[in-house]
Short mmCIF file of C-alpha atoms in Angstrom, two decimals:
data_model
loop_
_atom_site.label_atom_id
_atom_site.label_comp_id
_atom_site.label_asym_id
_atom_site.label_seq_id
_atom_site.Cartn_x
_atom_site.Cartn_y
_atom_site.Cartn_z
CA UNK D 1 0.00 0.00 0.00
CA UNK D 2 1.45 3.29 -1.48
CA UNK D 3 2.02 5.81 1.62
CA UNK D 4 0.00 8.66 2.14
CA UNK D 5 1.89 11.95 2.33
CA UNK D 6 2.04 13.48 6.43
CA UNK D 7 -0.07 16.57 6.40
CA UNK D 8 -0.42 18.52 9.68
CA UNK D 9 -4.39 19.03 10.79
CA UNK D 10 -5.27 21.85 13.07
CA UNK D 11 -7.84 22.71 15.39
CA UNK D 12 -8.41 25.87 17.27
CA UNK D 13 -10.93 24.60 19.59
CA UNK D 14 -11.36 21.63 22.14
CA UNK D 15 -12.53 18.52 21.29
CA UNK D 16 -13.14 17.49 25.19
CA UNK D 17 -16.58 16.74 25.80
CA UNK D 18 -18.59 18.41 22.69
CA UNK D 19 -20.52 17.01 20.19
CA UNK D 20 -18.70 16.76 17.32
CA UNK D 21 -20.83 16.66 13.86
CA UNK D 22 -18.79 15.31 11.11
CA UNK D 23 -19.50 15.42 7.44
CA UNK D 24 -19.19 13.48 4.21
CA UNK D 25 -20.70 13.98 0.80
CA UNK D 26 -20.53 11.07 -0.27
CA UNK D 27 -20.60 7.83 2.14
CA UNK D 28 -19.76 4.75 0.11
CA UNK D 29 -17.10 2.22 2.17
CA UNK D 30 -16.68 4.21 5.40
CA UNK D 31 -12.93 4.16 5.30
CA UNK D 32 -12.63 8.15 5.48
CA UNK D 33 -14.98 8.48 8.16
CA UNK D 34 -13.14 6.12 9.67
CA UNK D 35 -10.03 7.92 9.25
CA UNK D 36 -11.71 11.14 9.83
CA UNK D 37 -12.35 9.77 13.68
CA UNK D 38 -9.41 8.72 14.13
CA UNK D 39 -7.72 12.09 13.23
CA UNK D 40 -10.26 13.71 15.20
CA UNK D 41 -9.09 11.78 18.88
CA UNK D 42 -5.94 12.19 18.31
CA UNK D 43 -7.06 15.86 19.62
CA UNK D 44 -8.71 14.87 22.32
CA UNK D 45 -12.14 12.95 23.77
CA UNK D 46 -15.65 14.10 22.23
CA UNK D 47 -18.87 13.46 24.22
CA UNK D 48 -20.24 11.86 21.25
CA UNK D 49 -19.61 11.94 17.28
CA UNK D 50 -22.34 12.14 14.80
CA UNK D 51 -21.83 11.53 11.23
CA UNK D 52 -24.04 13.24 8.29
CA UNK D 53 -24.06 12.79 4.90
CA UNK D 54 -25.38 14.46 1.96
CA UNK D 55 -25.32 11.12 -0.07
CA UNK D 56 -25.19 7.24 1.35
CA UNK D 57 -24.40 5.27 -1.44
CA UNK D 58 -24.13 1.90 0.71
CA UNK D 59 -21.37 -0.83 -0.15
CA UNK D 60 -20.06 -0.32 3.67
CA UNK D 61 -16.70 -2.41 4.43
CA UNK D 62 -16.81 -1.05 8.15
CA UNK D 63 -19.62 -0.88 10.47
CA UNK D 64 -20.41 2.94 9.82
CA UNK D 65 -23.69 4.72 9.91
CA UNK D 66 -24.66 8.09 9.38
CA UNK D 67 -26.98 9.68 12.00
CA UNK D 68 -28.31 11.80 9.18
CA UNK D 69 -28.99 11.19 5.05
CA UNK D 70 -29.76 13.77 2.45
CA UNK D 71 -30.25 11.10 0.26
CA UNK D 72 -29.69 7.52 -0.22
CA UNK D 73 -28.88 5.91 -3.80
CA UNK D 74 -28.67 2.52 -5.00
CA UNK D 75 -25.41 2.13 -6.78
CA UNK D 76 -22.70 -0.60 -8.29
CA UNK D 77 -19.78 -0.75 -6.11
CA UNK D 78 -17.95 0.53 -9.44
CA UNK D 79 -20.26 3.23 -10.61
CA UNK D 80 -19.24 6.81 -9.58
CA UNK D 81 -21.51 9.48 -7.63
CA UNK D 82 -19.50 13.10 -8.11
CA UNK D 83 -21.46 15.95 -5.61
CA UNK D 84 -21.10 19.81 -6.53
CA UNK D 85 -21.70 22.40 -3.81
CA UNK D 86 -22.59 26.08 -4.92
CA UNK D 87 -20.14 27.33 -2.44
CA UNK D 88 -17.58 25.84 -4.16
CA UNK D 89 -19.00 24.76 -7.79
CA UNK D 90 -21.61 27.77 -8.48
CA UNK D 91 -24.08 25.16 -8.33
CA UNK D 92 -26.16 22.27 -5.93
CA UNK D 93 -25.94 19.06 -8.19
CA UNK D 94 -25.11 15.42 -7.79
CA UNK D 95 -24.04 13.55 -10.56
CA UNK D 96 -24.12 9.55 -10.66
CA UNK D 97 -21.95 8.01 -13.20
CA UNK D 98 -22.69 4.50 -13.85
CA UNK D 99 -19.90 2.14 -14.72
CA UNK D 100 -20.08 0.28 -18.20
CA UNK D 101 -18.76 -2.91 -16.39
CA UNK D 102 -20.74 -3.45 -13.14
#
């Protein structure tokens, strides 16, 4: 497995004993969610973590939920689902891509 280059993550508040709300556009195998927590207590011990996400896609290979779904979609493991925010994109739009060779 090809190694990741380190990049330093920063947080200017606490983590101790709040609610953290994390978020993922697209939820498909849980893997950055999972690497997402573990970033997130190696600053220190949350009450509780929620996870939302704008699109759950399914195909799990940890046991990862989402407390909240904009959407679910039924999808191939190989198709592709590409989400556009207007904040960044200049538009609200989720494409799904399906693969020729499910």
């Amino acid at each position: 497995r090809a190694k990741m280059p380190e990049e330093t993550t920063e947080l200017p508040f606490s983590v101790d004993g709040s609610v953290v709300l994390l978020v993922d556009d697209v939820l498909f195998t849980g893997r950055t969610v999972r690497a997402a927590i573990e970033t997130l207590l190696d600053f220190g011990r949350p009450a509780e973590i929620q996870l939302a996400a704008l699109i759950d896609r399914g195909h799990r290979e940890l046991p990862i939920m989402a407390n909240y779904i904009g959407r679910t979609v039924q999808t191939d493991r190989a198709d592709t689902i590409r989400v556009r925010l207007k904040e960044i994109d200049d538009e609200d739009h989720v494409i799904l891509i399906r693969s020729e060779n499910p």
